[in-house]
Short mmCIF file of C-alpha atoms and ligand atoms in Angstrom, two decimals:
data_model
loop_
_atom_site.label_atom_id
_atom_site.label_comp_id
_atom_site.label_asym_id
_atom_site.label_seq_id
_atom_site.Cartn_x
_atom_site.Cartn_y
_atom_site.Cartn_z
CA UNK A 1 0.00 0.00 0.00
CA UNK A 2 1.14 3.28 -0.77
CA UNK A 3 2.06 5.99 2.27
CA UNK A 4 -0.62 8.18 1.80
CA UNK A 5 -3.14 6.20 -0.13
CA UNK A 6 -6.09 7.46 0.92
CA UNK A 7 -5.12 11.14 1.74
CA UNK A 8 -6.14 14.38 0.40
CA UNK A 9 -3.30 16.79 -0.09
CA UNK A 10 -3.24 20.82 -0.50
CA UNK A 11 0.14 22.43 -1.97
CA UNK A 12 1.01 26.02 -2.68
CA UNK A 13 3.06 27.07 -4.97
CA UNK A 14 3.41 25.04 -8.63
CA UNK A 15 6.69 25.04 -9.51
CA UNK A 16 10.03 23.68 -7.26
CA UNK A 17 9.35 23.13 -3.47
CA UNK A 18 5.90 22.75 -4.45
CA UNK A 19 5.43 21.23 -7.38
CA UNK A 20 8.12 18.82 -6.25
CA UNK A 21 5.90 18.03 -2.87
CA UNK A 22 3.09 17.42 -5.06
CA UNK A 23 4.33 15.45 -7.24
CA UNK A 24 5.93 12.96 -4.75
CA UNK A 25 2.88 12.85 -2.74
CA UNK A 26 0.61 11.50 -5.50
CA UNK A 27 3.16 9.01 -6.29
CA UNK A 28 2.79 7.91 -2.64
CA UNK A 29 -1.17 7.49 -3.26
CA UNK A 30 -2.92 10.81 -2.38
CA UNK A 31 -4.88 12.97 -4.16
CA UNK A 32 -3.15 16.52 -4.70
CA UNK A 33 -4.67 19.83 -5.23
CA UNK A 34 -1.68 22.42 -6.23
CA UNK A 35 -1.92 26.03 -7.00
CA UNK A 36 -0.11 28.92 -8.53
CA UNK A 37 -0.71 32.02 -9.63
CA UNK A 38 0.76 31.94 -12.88
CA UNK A 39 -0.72 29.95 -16.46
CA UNK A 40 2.70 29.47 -17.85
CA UNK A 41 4.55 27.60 -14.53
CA UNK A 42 0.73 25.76 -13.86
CA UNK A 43 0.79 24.24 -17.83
CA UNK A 44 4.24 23.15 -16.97
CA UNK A 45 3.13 21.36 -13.29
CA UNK A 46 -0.02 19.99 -15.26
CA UNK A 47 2.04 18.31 -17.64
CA UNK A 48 4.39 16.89 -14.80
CA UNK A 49 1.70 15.30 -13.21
CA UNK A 50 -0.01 14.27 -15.87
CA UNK A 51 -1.17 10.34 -15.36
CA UNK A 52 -1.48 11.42 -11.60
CA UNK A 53 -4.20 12.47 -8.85
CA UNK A 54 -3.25 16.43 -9.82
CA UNK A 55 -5.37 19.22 -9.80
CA UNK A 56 -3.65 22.54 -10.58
CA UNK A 57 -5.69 25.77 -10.53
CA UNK A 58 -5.09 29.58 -10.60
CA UNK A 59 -4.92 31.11 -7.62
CA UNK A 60 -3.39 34.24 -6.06
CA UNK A 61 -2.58 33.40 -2.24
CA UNK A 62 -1.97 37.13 -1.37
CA UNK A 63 -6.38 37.24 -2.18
CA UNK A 64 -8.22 35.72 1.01
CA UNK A 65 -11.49 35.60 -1.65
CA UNK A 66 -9.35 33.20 -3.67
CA UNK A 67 -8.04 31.31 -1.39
CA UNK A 68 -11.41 31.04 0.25
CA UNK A 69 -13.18 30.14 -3.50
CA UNK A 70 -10.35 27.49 -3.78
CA UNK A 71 -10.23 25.44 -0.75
CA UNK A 72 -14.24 25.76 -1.47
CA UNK A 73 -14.33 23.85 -4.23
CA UNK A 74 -11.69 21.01 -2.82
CA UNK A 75 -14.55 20.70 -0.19
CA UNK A 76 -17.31 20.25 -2.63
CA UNK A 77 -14.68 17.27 -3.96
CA UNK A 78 -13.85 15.62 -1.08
CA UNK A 79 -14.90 15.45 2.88
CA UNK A 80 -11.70 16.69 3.96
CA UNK A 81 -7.59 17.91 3.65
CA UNK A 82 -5.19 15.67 5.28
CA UNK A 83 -2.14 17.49 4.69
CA UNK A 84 -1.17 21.20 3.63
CA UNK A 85 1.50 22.64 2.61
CA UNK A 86 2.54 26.21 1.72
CA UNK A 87 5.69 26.92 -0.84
CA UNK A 88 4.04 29.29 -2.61
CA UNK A 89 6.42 32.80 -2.28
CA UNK A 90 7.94 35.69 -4.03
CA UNK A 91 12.08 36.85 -3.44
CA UNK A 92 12.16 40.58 -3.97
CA UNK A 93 15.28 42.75 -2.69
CA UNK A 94 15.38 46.29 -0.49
CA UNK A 95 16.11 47.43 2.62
CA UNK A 96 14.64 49.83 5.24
CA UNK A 97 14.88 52.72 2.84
CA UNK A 98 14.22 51.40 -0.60
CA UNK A 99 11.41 49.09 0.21
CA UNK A 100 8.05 51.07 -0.24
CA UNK A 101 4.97 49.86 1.12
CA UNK A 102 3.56 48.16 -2.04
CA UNK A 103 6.73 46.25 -2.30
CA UNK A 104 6.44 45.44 1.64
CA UNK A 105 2.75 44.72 1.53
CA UNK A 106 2.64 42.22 -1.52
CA UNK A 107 5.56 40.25 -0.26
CA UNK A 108 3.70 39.95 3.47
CA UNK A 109 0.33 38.81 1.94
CA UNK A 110 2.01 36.48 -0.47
CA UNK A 111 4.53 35.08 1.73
CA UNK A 112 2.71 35.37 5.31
CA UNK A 113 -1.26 36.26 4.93
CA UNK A 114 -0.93 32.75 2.52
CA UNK A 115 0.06 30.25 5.06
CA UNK A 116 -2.59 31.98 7.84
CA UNK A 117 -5.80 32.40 5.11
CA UNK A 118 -4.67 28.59 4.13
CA UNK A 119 -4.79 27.30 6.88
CA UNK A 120 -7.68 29.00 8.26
CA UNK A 121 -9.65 27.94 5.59
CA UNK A 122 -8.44 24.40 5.47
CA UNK A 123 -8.76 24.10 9.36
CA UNK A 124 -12.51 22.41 9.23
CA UNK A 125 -11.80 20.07 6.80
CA UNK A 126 -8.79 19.11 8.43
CA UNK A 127 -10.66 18.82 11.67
CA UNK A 128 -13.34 16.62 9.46
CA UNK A 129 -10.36 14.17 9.07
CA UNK A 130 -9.84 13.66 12.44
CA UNK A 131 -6.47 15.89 12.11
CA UNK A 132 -3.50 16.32 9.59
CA UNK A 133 -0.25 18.06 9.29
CA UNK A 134 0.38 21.49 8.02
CA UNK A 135 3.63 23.06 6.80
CA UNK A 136 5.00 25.93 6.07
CA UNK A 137 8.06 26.79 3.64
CA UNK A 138 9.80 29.26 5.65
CA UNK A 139 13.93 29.53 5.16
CA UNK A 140 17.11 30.06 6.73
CA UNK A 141 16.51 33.91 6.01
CA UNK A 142 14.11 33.47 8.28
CA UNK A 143 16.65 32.92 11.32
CA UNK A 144 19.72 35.14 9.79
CA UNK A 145 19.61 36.75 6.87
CA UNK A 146 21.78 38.18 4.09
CA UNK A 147 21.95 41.77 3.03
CA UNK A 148 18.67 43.68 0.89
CA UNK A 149 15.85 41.05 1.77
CA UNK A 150 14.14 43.39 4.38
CA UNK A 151 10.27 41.85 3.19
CA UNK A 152 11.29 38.48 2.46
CA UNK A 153 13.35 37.74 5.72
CA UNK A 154 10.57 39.22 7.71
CA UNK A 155 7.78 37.02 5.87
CA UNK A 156 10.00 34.04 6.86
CA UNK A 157 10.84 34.88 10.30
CA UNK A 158 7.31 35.55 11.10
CA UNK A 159 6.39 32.17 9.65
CA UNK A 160 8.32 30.62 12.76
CA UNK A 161 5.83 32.20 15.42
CA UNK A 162 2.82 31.24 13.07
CA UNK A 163 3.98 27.74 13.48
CA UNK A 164 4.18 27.76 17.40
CA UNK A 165 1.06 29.82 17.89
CA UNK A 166 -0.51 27.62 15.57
CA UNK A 167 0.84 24.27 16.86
CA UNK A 168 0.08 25.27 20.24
CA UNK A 169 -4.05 25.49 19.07
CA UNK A 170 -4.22 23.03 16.63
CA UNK A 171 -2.99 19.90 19.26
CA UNK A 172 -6.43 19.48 20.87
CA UNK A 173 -7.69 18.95 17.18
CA UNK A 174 -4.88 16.50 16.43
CA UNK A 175 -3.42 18.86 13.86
CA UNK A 176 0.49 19.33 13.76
CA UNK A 177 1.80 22.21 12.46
CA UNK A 178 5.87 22.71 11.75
CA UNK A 179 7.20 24.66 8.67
CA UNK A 180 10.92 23.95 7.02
CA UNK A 181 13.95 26.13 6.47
CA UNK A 182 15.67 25.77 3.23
CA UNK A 183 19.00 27.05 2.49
CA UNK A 184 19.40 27.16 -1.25
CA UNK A 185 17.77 24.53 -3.14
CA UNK A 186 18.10 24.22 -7.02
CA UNK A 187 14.66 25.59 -7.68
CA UNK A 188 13.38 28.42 -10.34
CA UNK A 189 13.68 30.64 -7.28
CA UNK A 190 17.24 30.26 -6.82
CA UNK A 191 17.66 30.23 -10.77
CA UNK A 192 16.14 33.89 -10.50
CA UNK A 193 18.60 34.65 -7.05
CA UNK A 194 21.14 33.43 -9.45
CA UNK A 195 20.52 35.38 -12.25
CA UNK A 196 19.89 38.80 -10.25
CA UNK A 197 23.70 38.03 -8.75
CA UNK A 198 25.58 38.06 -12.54
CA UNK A 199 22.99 40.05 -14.77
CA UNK A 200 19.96 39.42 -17.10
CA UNK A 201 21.31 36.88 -20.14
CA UNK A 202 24.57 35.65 -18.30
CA UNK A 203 24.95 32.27 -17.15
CA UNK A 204 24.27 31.26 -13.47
CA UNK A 205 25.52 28.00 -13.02
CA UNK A 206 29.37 29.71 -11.31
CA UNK A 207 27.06 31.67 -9.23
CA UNK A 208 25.19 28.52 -8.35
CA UNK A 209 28.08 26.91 -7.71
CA UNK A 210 29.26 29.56 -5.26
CA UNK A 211 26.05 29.08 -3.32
CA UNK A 212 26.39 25.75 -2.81
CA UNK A 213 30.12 26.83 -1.15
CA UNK A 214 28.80 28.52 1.01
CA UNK A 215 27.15 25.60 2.80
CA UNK A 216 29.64 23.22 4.54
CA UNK A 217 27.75 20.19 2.44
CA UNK A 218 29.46 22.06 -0.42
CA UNK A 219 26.48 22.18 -2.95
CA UNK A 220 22.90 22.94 -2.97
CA UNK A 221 20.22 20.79 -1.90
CA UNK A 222 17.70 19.63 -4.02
CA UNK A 223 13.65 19.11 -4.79
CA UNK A 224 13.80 15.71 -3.63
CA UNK A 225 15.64 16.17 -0.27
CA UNK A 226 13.32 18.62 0.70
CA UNK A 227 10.28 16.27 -0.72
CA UNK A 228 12.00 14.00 1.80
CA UNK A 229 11.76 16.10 4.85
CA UNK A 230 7.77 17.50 4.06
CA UNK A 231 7.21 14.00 3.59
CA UNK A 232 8.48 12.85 7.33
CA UNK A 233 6.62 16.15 8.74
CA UNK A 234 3.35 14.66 6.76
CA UNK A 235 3.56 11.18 7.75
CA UNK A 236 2.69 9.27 11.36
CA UNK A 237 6.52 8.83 11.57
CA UNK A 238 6.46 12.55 12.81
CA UNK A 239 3.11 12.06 15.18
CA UNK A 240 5.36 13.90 18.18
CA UNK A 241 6.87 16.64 16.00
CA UNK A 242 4.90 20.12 16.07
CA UNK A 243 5.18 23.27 17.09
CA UNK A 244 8.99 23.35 15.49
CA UNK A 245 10.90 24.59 12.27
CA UNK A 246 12.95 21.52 10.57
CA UNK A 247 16.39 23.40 8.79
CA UNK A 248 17.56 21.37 5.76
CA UNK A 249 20.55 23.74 4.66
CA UNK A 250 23.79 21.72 4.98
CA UNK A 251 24.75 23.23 8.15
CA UNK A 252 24.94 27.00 6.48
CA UNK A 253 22.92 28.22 9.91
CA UNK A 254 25.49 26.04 12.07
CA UNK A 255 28.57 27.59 10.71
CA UNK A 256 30.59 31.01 11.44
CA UNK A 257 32.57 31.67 8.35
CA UNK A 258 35.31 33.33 10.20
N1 NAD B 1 14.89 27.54 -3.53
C1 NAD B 1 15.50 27.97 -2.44
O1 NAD B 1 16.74 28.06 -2.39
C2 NAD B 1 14.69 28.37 -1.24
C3 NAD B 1 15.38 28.65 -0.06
C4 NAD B 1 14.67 28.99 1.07
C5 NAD B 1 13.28 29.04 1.03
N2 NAD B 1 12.63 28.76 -0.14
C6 NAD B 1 11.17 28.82 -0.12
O2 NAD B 1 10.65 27.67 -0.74
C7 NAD B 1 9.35 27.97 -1.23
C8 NAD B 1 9.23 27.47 -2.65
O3 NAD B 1 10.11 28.23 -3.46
P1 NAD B 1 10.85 27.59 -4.70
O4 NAD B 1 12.29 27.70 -4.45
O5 NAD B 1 10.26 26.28 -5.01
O6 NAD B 1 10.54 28.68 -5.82
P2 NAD B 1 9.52 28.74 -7.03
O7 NAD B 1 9.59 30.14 -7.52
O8 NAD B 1 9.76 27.62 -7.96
O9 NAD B 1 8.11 28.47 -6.31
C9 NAD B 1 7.29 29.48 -5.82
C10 NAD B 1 5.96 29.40 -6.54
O10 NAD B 1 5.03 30.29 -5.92
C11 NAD B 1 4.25 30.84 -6.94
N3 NAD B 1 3.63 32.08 -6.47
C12 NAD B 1 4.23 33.28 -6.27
N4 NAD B 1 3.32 34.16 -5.89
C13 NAD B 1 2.14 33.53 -5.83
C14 NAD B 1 0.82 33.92 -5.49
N5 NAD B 1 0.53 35.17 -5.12
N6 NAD B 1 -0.16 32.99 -5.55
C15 NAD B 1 0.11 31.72 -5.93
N7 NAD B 1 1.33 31.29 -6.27
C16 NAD B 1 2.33 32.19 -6.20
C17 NAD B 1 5.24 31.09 -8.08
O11 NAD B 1 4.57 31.30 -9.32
C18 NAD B 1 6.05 29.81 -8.02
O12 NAD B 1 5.45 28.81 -8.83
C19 NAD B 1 9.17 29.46 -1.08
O13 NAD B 1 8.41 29.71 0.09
C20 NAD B 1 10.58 29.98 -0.88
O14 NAD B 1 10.61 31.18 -0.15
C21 NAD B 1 13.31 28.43 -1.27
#
């Protein structure tokens, strides 16, 4: 039998991380719902999963109406959500000064508001279940951060209190709730980190290189390892883990480069 024959799972996010989640857990046997917000990546994740229990749809996380209108019609499907999880995010750069409040805003709602109006809205059918798991995609920027990323490190950080306040609720309804923190992972994300680094049109692949150096593992992680981890925080393996952030970032957050 496969691991989560059976279980209903909600993704974020349609490309990487997310895509990447999704895709693994309808190989195990669940039925996935994935979203993203734009046609191009969600062609691209429909064609992955094609064959599989997939459902990708439009949606803009950052909108509590769409989120609401989406996890609606997964209800109408099914009698509940077993699992959640929320990679859907946006990287922009600035700092105190240079980050206006339309720049702040959007990356809060798309990064932050996401995970709470998911979850919120998920909650019942979760509860319907008899429980589940929820996590978040958070990152190491979210415990230390590197220079520019005022919005984004903020999003991430405040991720890591969502998931104890959260956690702390959610026990008496047999819902766990933990999120993950990435360092770089060979995603379109980091392709676009890359690309920012050396210039529109140049090649990345040096620079991605260089990021992987700067983790003592030597190299970026990948889609699968971090399939790997949601996977134990979604599974009864984890039944005593909640309430925590899981770092899978080849000891970047454990070392002092000095
Ligand atoms: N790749 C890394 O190195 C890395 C490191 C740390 C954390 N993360 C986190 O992992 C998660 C997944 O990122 P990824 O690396 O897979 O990148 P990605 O860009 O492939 O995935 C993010 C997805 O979110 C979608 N999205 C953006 N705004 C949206 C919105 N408003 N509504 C719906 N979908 C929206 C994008 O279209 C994209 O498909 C993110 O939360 C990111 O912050 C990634």
């Amino acid at each position: 039998m496969k691991k989560f024959a059976g279980k209903v799972a909600v993704v974020t996010g349609s490309s990487g991380i997310g895509l990447g989640a999704a895709l693994h857990f309808a190989r195990e046997g669940a039925k996935v719902f994935i979203c993203g917000i734009d046609e191009d990546i969600n062609k691209k994740a429909i064609k992955a999963g094609a064959g599989m229990n997939i459902k990708v749809s439009k949606v803009d996380v950052s909108d509590p109406a769409q989120v609401e209108a989406w996890i609606g019609s997964i209800a109408l499907e099914d009698t509940g959500i077993d699992i959640l999880v929320n990679a859907a995010a946006i990287q922009t750069y600035g700092d105190t000064e240079t980050t206006d409040i339309n720049h702040w805003n959007r990356v809060i709602s798309t990064n932050l508001n996401s995970c709470f109006l998911t979850s919120h809205f998920a909650y019942p059918l979760m509860k319907a279940r008899g429980g589940g798991s929820i996590v978040h995609v958070s990152s190491v920027q979210g415990h230390s951060n590197q220079h520019n990323v005022l919005a984004y490190a903020t999003s991430k950080g405040a991720i890591h209190a969502l998931v104890r306040a959260q956690a702390v609720d959610a026990a008496k309804d047999n819902i766990r709730v933990n999120s993950i923190s990435p360092g770089s992972i060979r995603t379109p994300l980091l392709e676009y980190a890359a690309q920012v680094v050396v210039g529109e049109g140049n090649p990345i692949e040096d620079t991605i290189a260089e990021f992987g150096k700067c983790h003592p593992i030597g190299r970026v992680g990948t889609i699968e390892e971090t399939s790997a981890l949601i996977d134990f925080l979604c599974s009864e393996t984890s039944g005593f883990c909640s309430g925590s952030d899981f770092k899978i970032d080849g000891a970047l957050l454990a070392y002092i480069g000095v």
